[in-house]
Amino acid sequence: MLQQPELLAPAGSLETLKYAVMYGADAVYCALPEFGMRAAPVNLTVGELHEGCIFAHARGKKVYLTLNTLLTDRELPAAAKVAEECSGLGVDAVLVQDLGMFRVLRQVAPDMPVHASTQMTLHNLDGVKMAADLGLTRAVLSRELSRDQIEYICQRAPIEIEVFAHGALCMCYSGQCFLSSVICGRSGNRGLCAQPCRLKYGWMDKADAYPLSLKDLSLAGHLRELRRMGVACVKLEGRMKRPEYVAVVTGIYARAIKEDREPTEEELEQLRAAFSRQGFTQGYYLDQQGPDMFGVREETREPKELFAAARNTYQSGEAQRVPVTFYAMLRPGEPARVG
């Protein structure tokens, strides 16, 4: 029987981490203020990361830490200190892009599982095998691959394969964009992308089109296919999104994966309402690149009722219960004992 893929949800804050766990994520990924591909404020403090690990582990979930920026030589000592500190907090794995960061991890936390971030641009089997040879335990594939390419890699990969299933797409191969750095002086490979691909461009003095803005990816409708391929982890993008958004998207994917089905039409509409850029695209996945892949975020009303429902469920208590085993001993003439 094919194993269900792990559902990995984003956590840009401790509150979002708790939302994701309560709404069915098997694991969450987050970052500290340093070295994490998303600039503050969508990061956790060391104390929050520790609390998040305790919260997640008590419910049988995992926490992955992203240390996936490109580092300068002078930053390596600080990165080593961060990695060593995090290894004692209960983090289940670390995602890296920089092989220098990977070497640091092997020195300060040799037993820590390390995943190859999508920023490594692993887009073929040779790249995945290289990652495995280095000692990485999972590869997050580039988002630009087709399902045929994903399946080919999954069937032959010596390590786990993780695939993005929902969220923003860049107008470039993952980890290879320098547009923000050139135009704005803010490197996307340093967690400071200014998202210039979302701006208007045109000829002469007329900027009236969005030729670089891709719609968000959504593989809702292909979840059973991903499972059949052998994808080990289905990943949701969105560490900069609000907790209610993460709750809605995580809940829909979690229910569908658990029940071995695709989202219903009502759930698909909820995904669109939560956030989309004139709908979603599967252009890369279906190997059907073209104009239909492009879209922008339209001025629409916030889905207040949808987000309010997610918030109310969270605030009313645990959506999932944690099993507890206890015993009681009652004997005549002795105090009752419960443990």
CSV table of C-alpha atoms in Angstrom, one decimal:
chain,number,residue,atom,x,y,z
A,1,MET,CA,0.0,0.0,0.0
A,2,LEU,CA,1.3,3.4,-1.0
A,3,GLN,CA,2.3,5.6,2.0
A,4,GLN,CA,0.5,8.9,2.4
A,5,PRO,CA,2.9,11.8,1.8
A,6,GLU,CA,3.8,14.1,4.6
A,7,LEU,CA,2.0,17.5,4.5
A,8,LEU,CA,4.5,20.3,5.3
A,9,ALA,CA,3.0,23.7,6.1
A,10,PRO,CA,4.7,27.1,6.5
A,11,ALA,CA,5.0,28.9,9.8
A,12,GLY,CA,6.1,32.5,9.8
A,13,SER,CA,5.2,32.9,13.5
A,14,LEU,CA,4.6,30.8,16.5
A,15,GLU,CA,0.8,31.4,16.2
A,16,THR,CA,0.9,30.3,12.6
A,17,LEU,CA,2.9,27.2,13.6
A,18,LYS,CA,0.1,26.3,16.0
A,19,TYR,CA,-2.6,27.0,13.4
A,20,ALA,CA,-0.8,24.7,10.9
A,21,VAL,CA,-0.4,21.8,13.4
A,22,MET,CA,-4.0,22.1,14.6
A,23,TYR,CA,-5.3,22.1,11.1
A,24,GLY,CA,-3.6,18.8,10.1
A,25,ALA,CA,0.0,19.5,9.0
A,26,ASP,CA,2.4,16.6,9.6
A,27,ALA,CA,5.3,19.0,9.8
A,28,VAL,CA,6.0,22.7,9.7
A,29,TYR,CA,8.9,24.7,8.4
A,30,CYS,CA,10.1,28.0,9.9
A,31,ALA,CA,13.1,30.2,10.4
A,32,LEU,CA,15.1,32.3,12.8
A,33,PRO,CA,15.9,36.0,12.1
A,34,GLU,CA,19.3,34.9,10.6
A,35,PHE,CA,19.9,32.9,7.4
A,36,GLY,CA,16.4,31.9,6.6
A,37,MET,CA,15.3,33.2,3.1
A,38,ARG,CA,12.5,35.4,4.5
A,39,ALA,CA,13.4,38.6,6.1
A,40,ALA,CA,11.8,39.6,9.5
A,41,PRO,CA,9.1,39.8,10.8
A,42,VAL,CA,8.1,36.4,9.4
A,43,ASN,CA,10.5,34.5,11.7
A,44,LEU,CA,10.6,33.0,15.1
A,45,THR,CA,12.8,33.8,18.1
A,46,VAL,CA,14.9,31.0,19.6
A,47,GLY,CA,12.5,30.9,22.5
A,48,GLU,CA,9.5,30.6,20.1
A,49,LEU,CA,11.2,27.9,18.1
A,50,HIS,CA,11.7,25.9,21.3
A,51,GLU,CA,8.1,26.4,22.3
A,52,GLY,CA,7.0,25.5,18.8
A,53,CYS,CA,9.0,22.2,18.9
A,54,ILE,CA,7.4,21.3,22.2
A,55,PHE,CA,3.9,22.1,20.9
A,56,ALA,CA,4.4,20.1,17.7
A,57,HIS,CA,6.1,17.1,19.2
A,58,ALA,CA,3.4,16.7,21.8
A,59,ARG,CA,1.0,16.2,18.9
A,60,GLY,CA,3.3,13.9,17.0
A,61,LYS,CA,4.3,16.5,14.4
A,62,LYS,CA,7.7,17.7,13.2
A,63,VAL,CA,9.5,21.0,12.9
A,64,TYR,CA,12.0,21.8,10.2
A,65,LEU,CA,14.3,24.9,10.3
A,66,THR,CA,15.3,26.7,7.2
A,67,LEU,CA,18.9,28.0,7.2
A,68,ASN,CA,18.9,28.3,3.4
A,69,THR,CA,20.4,31.6,2.5
A,70,LEU,CA,23.7,31.9,0.7
A,71,LEU,CA,26.4,32.9,3.3
A,72,THR,CA,29.5,35.0,3.2
A,73,ASP,CA,32.7,33.6,4.7
A,74,ARG,CA,32.5,36.0,7.6
A,75,GLU,CA,29.0,34.8,8.4
A,76,LEU,CA,30.0,31.2,8.9
A,77,PRO,CA,31.0,31.4,12.6
A,78,ALA,CA,27.6,33.0,13.5
A,79,ALA,CA,25.8,30.4,11.4
A,80,ALA,CA,27.7,27.6,13.3
A,81,LYS,CA,26.6,29.1,16.6
A,82,VAL,CA,22.9,29.3,15.4
A,83,ALA,CA,23.0,25.7,14.1
A,84,GLU,CA,24.6,24.4,17.3
A,85,GLU,CA,22.0,26.2,19.4
A,86,CYS,CA,19.1,24.9,17.3
A,87,SER,CA,20.3,21.3,17.5
A,88,GLY,CA,19.4,21.3,21.1
A,89,LEU,CA,15.9,22.7,20.7
A,90,GLY,CA,14.3,19.6,19.2
A,91,VAL,CA,14.4,20.6,15.5
A,92,ASP,CA,13.8,17.6,13.4
A,93,ALA,CA,15.7,18.6,10.3
A,94,VAL,CA,17.4,21.7,8.7
A,95,LEU,CA,17.0,22.9,5.1
A,96,VAL,CA,20.1,24.4,3.4
A,97,GLN,CA,21.1,25.9,0.1
A,98,ASP,CA,24.7,26.7,0.9
A,99,LEU,CA,27.1,23.7,1.0
A,100,GLY,CA,29.2,25.7,3.4
A,101,MET,CA,26.2,25.8,5.8
A,102,PHE,CA,25.8,22.0,5.3
A,103,ARG,CA,29.5,21.5,6.2
A,104,VAL,CA,29.0,23.6,9.3
A,105,LEU,CA,26.0,21.5,10.3
A,106,ARG,CA,27.9,18.3,9.9
A,107,GLN,CA,30.6,19.7,12.3
A,108,VAL,CA,28.3,21.1,15.1
A,109,ALA,CA,25.3,18.8,14.7
A,110,PRO,CA,26.5,15.6,13.0
A,111,ASP,CA,23.3,13.7,13.7
A,112,MET,CA,20.9,16.4,12.5
A,113,PRO,CA,19.0,15.3,9.3
A,114,VAL,CA,19.6,17.9,6.5
A,115,HIS,CA,17.3,18.5,3.5
A,116,ALA,CA,18.3,20.1,0.2
A,117,SER,CA,16.3,23.3,-0.1
A,118,THR,CA,14.6,24.1,-3.4
A,119,GLN,CA,17.1,27.0,-3.6
A,120,MET,CA,19.7,24.3,-4.5
A,121,THR,CA,18.0,24.0,-7.9
A,122,LEU,CA,17.8,20.2,-7.8
A,123,HIS,CA,16.0,19.6,-11.1
A,124,ASN,CA,17.3,16.2,-12.3
A,125,LEU,CA,18.2,12.8,-10.9
A,126,ASP,CA,22.0,13.5,-11.0
A,127,GLY,CA,21.5,16.5,-8.7
A,128,VAL,CA,19.4,14.4,-6.3
A,129,LYS,CA,22.0,11.6,-6.3
A,130,MET,CA,24.7,14.2,-5.6
A,131,ALA,CA,22.8,15.5,-2.6
A,132,ALA,CA,22.4,11.9,-1.4
A,133,ASP,CA,26.1,11.2,-1.8
A,134,LEU,CA,26.8,14.3,0.3
A,135,GLY,CA,24.6,12.9,3.1
A,136,LEU,CA,21.4,14.9,2.7
A,137,THR,CA,18.3,12.9,3.5
A,138,ARG,CA,15.7,14.7,1.4
A,139,ALA,CA,15.6,16.8,-1.8
A,140,VAL,CA,13.1,19.6,-2.4
A,141,LEU,CA,12.7,19.7,-6.1
A,142,SER,CA,12.6,22.8,-8.3
A,143,ARG,CA,9.0,24.0,-8.8
A,144,GLU,CA,9.5,24.1,-12.5
A,145,LEU,CA,9.5,20.4,-13.1
A,146,SER,CA,6.8,18.5,-15.0
A,147,ARG,CA,5.0,15.5,-13.5
A,148,ASP,CA,6.9,13.1,-15.8
A,149,GLN,CA,10.2,14.5,-14.5
A,150,ILE,CA,9.1,14.3,-10.9
A,151,GLU,CA,7.9,10.7,-11.4
A,152,TYR,CA,11.2,9.7,-13.1
A,153,ILE,CA,13.2,11.2,-10.2
A,154,CYS,CA,11.0,9.7,-7.5
A,155,GLN,CA,11.3,6.2,-8.9
A,156,ARG,CA,15.1,6.3,-8.9
A,157,ALA,CA,16.0,8.7,-6.1
A,158,PRO,CA,18.0,7.2,-3.2
A,159,ILE,CA,16.6,9.8,-0.8
A,160,GLU,CA,13.1,11.3,-0.1
A,161,ILE,CA,11.6,13.7,-2.5
A,162,GLU,CA,9.6,16.8,-1.5
A,163,VAL,CA,7.4,18.7,-4.0
A,164,PHE,CA,5.8,22.1,-3.7
A,165,ALA,CA,2.0,21.7,-4.2
A,166,HIS,CA,0.6,25.2,-3.4
A,167,GLY,CA,1.8,28.8,-3.3
A,168,ALA,CA,3.7,31.4,-5.2
A,169,LEU,CA,5.9,30.8,-8.3
A,170,CYS,CA,8.9,32.9,-9.3
A,171,MET,CA,9.6,33.9,-12.9
A,172,CYS,CA,12.9,32.0,-12.7
A,173,TYR,CA,14.3,28.6,-11.7
A,174,SER,CA,14.3,28.3,-7.9
A,175,GLY,CA,17.5,29.7,-6.5
A,176,GLN,CA,18.6,31.3,-9.7
A,177,CYS,CA,16.9,34.7,-9.7
A,178,PHE,CA,19.1,37.8,-9.5
A,179,LEU,CA,16.5,40.3,-10.8
A,180,SER,CA,15.7,41.8,-7.3
A,181,SER,CA,19.4,42.1,-6.6
A,182,VAL,CA,20.1,43.9,-9.9
A,183,ILE,CA,17.1,46.2,-9.8
A,184,CYS,CA,16.7,46.8,-6.1
A,185,GLY,CA,20.0,45.8,-4.5
A,186,ARG,CA,18.1,43.2,-2.5
A,187,SER,CA,19.1,39.6,-3.2
A,188,GLY,CA,16.4,36.9,-3.3
A,189,ASN,CA,19.1,34.4,-2.5
A,190,ARG,CA,19.7,36.3,0.8
A,191,GLY,CA,16.0,36.4,1.8
A,192,LEU,CA,15.4,39.9,0.7
A,193,CYS,CA,13.5,39.6,-2.6
A,194,ALA,CA,11.6,42.8,-3.4
A,195,GLN,CA,9.4,40.8,-5.9
A,196,PRO,CA,10.1,42.9,-9.0
A,197,CYS,CA,8.4,40.3,-11.1
A,198,ARG,CA,5.0,41.5,-9.7
A,199,LEU,CA,5.5,45.0,-11.1
A,200,LYS,CA,4.3,46.5,-14.4
A,201,TYR,CA,6.6,46.7,-17.4
A,202,GLY,CA,6.3,48.0,-20.9
A,203,TRP,CA,7.9,49.8,-23.8
A,204,MET,CA,9.2,53.4,-23.7
A,205,ASP,CA,7.4,55.4,-21.0
A,206,LYS,CA,4.4,53.1,-20.9
A,207,ALA,CA,4.4,50.3,-18.3
A,208,ASP,CA,1.0,48.7,-18.7
A,209,ALA,CA,1.4,45.0,-18.4
A,210,TYR,CA,2.6,42.2,-16.0
A,211,PRO,CA,4.8,40.0,-18.3
A,212,LEU,CA,6.7,38.4,-15.3
A,213,SER,CA,3.9,37.8,-12.8
A,214,LEU,CA,3.0,34.1,-12.6
A,215,LYS,CA,-0.2,32.8,-11.0
A,216,ASP,CA,0.2,30.8,-7.8
A,217,LEU,CA,0.8,27.0,-8.2
A,218,SER,CA,-1.9,24.6,-7.0
A,219,LEU,CA,-1.7,20.9,-7.4
A,220,ALA,CA,-5.0,20.3,-5.6
A,221,GLY,CA,-6.5,17.8,-8.0
A,222,HIS,CA,-3.3,15.9,-8.4
A,223,LEU,CA,-2.7,14.7,-4.8
A,224,ARG,CA,-3.4,11.0,-5.5
A,225,GLU,CA,-1.1,11.2,-8.5
A,226,LEU,CA,1.7,12.6,-6.3
A,227,ARG,CA,1.2,9.8,-3.8
A,228,ARG,CA,1.3,7.2,-6.6
A,229,MET,CA,4.6,8.7,-7.9
A,230,GLY,CA,6.2,8.1,-4.5
A,231,VAL,CA,6.5,11.8,-3.4
A,232,ALA,CA,7.4,11.7,0.3
A,233,CYS,CA,6.4,15.2,1.2
A,234,VAL,CA,3.8,17.7,-0.2
A,235,LYS,CA,4.8,21.2,0.6
A,236,LEU,CA,2.7,24.4,1.0
A,237,GLU,CA,4.4,27.8,0.4
A,238,GLY,CA,3.5,30.8,2.4
A,239,ARG,CA,5.6,31.8,5.4
A,240,MET,CA,4.6,35.4,4.8
A,241,LYS,CA,0.9,34.7,4.9
A,242,ARG,CA,-1.4,35.3,7.8
A,243,PRO,CA,-2.3,32.4,10.2
A,244,GLU,CA,-5.9,32.1,8.9
A,245,TYR,CA,-4.7,31.6,5.3
A,246,VAL,CA,-2.3,28.8,6.5
A,247,ALA,CA,-5.2,27.2,8.4
A,248,VAL,CA,-7.6,27.2,5.5
A,249,VAL,CA,-5.0,25.8,3.0
A,250,THR,CA,-3.5,23.3,5.4
A,251,GLY,CA,-6.9,22.0,6.4
A,252,ILE,CA,-8.1,21.4,2.8
A,253,TYR,CA,-4.9,19.6,1.8
A,254,ALA,CA,-4.8,17.6,5.1
A,255,ARG,CA,-8.3,16.3,4.7
A,256,ALA,CA,-7.8,15.4,1.1
A,257,ILE,CA,-4.6,13.6,1.7
A,258,LYS,CA,-5.9,11.7,4.8
A,259,GLU,CA,-9.0,10.6,2.9
A,260,ASP,CA,-7.1,9.8,-0.2
A,261,ARG,CA,-9.1,12.1,-2.5
A,262,GLU,CA,-8.9,15.4,-4.3
A,263,PRO,CA,-10.4,18.6,-2.9
A,264,THR,CA,-14.1,19.2,-3.6
A,265,GLU,CA,-15.3,22.1,-5.7
A,266,GLU,CA,-16.2,23.9,-2.6
A,267,GLU,CA,-12.8,23.5,-1.1
A,268,LEU,CA,-11.2,24.6,-4.4
A,269,GLU,CA,-13.3,27.8,-4.2
A,270,GLN,CA,-12.0,28.3,-0.6
A,271,LEU,CA,-8.4,28.0,-1.9
A,272,ARG,CA,-9.1,30.7,-4.5
A,273,ALA,CA,-10.8,32.9,-1.9
A,274,ALA,CA,-8.0,32.6,0.6
A,275,PHE,CA,-5.5,33.9,-2.0
A,276,SER,CA,-4.9,33.6,-5.7
A,277,ARG,CA,-3.7,35.6,-8.7
A,278,GLN,CA,-6.6,35.3,-11.1
A,279,GLY,CA,-6.8,31.7,-10.3
A,280,PHE,CA,-4.0,29.0,-10.1
A,281,THR,CA,-1.7,27.3,-12.6
A,282,GLN,CA,-0.4,23.8,-13.2
A,283,GLY,CA,1.5,24.9,-16.3
A,284,TYR,CA,4.9,23.5,-15.2
A,285,TYR,CA,3.5,20.4,-13.7
A,286,LEU,CA,1.4,19.5,-16.8
A,287,ASP,CA,4.3,20.7,-19.1
A,288,GLN,CA,1.9,23.2,-20.7
A,289,GLN,CA,3.7,26.5,-20.4
A,290,GLY,CA,2.0,29.5,-21.9
A,291,PRO,CA,0.1,32.8,-21.3
A,292,ASP,CA,-2.5,31.1,-19.1
A,293,MET,CA,0.2,30.8,-16.4
A,294,PHE,CA,0.3,34.5,-15.8
A,295,GLY,CA,-1.8,36.5,-13.5
A,296,VAL,CA,-1.9,39.2,-10.8
A,297,ARG,CA,-3.4,39.8,-7.5
A,298,GLU,CA,-6.8,41.6,-8.1
A,299,GLU,CA,-8.4,44.0,-5.6
A,300,THR,CA,-10.9,41.7,-4.0
A,301,ARG,CA,-12.7,41.7,-0.7
A,302,GLU,CA,-11.0,39.7,2.1
A,303,PRO,CA,-12.8,36.4,2.8
A,304,LYS,CA,-13.7,37.6,6.3
A,305,GLU,CA,-16.2,34.7,6.9
A,306,LEU,CA,-13.7,32.1,5.8
A,307,PHE,CA,-10.9,33.4,7.9
A,308,ALA,CA,-13.2,34.1,10.8
A,309,ALA,CA,-14.3,30.4,10.8
A,310,ALA,CA,-10.7,29.3,10.8
A,311,ARG,CA,-9.9,31.7,13.7
A,312,ASN,CA,-12.9,30.6,15.7
A,313,THR,CA,-12.1,26.9,15.3
A,314,TYR,CA,-8.5,27.6,16.5
A,315,GLN,CA,-9.6,29.7,19.4
A,316,SER,CA,-12.3,27.2,20.6
A,317,GLY,CA,-9.7,24.6,21.3
A,318,GLU,CA,-7.8,21.7,19.8
A,319,ALA,CA,-9.2,20.4,16.5
A,320,GLN,CA,-7.1,17.2,17.1
A,321,ARG,CA,-6.9,15.4,20.4
A,322,VAL,CA,-3.7,14.1,22.0
A,323,PRO,CA,-4.1,10.5,23.3
A,324,VAL,CA,-3.4,10.2,27.0
A,325,THR,CA,-2.9,7.0,29.0
A,326,PHE,CA,-3.5,7.0,32.8
A,327,TYR,CA,-4.4,4.6,35.5
A,328,ALA,CA,-6.3,4.8,38.8
A,329,MET,CA,-6.0,2.6,41.9
A,330,LEU,CA,-8.8,2.3,44.4
A,331,ARG,CA,-8.3,0.2,47.6
A,332,PRO,CA,-10.4,0.1,50.7
A,333,GLY,CA,-8.9,2.2,53.4
A,334,GLU,CA,-6.3,3.8,51.2
A,335,PRO,CA,-6.3,7.1,49.3
A,336,ALA,CA,-7.2,7.0,45.7
A,337,ARG,CA,-4.1,7.0,43.4
A,338,VAL,CA,-4.2,8.4,39.8
A,339,GLY,CA,-1.2,8.6,37.6
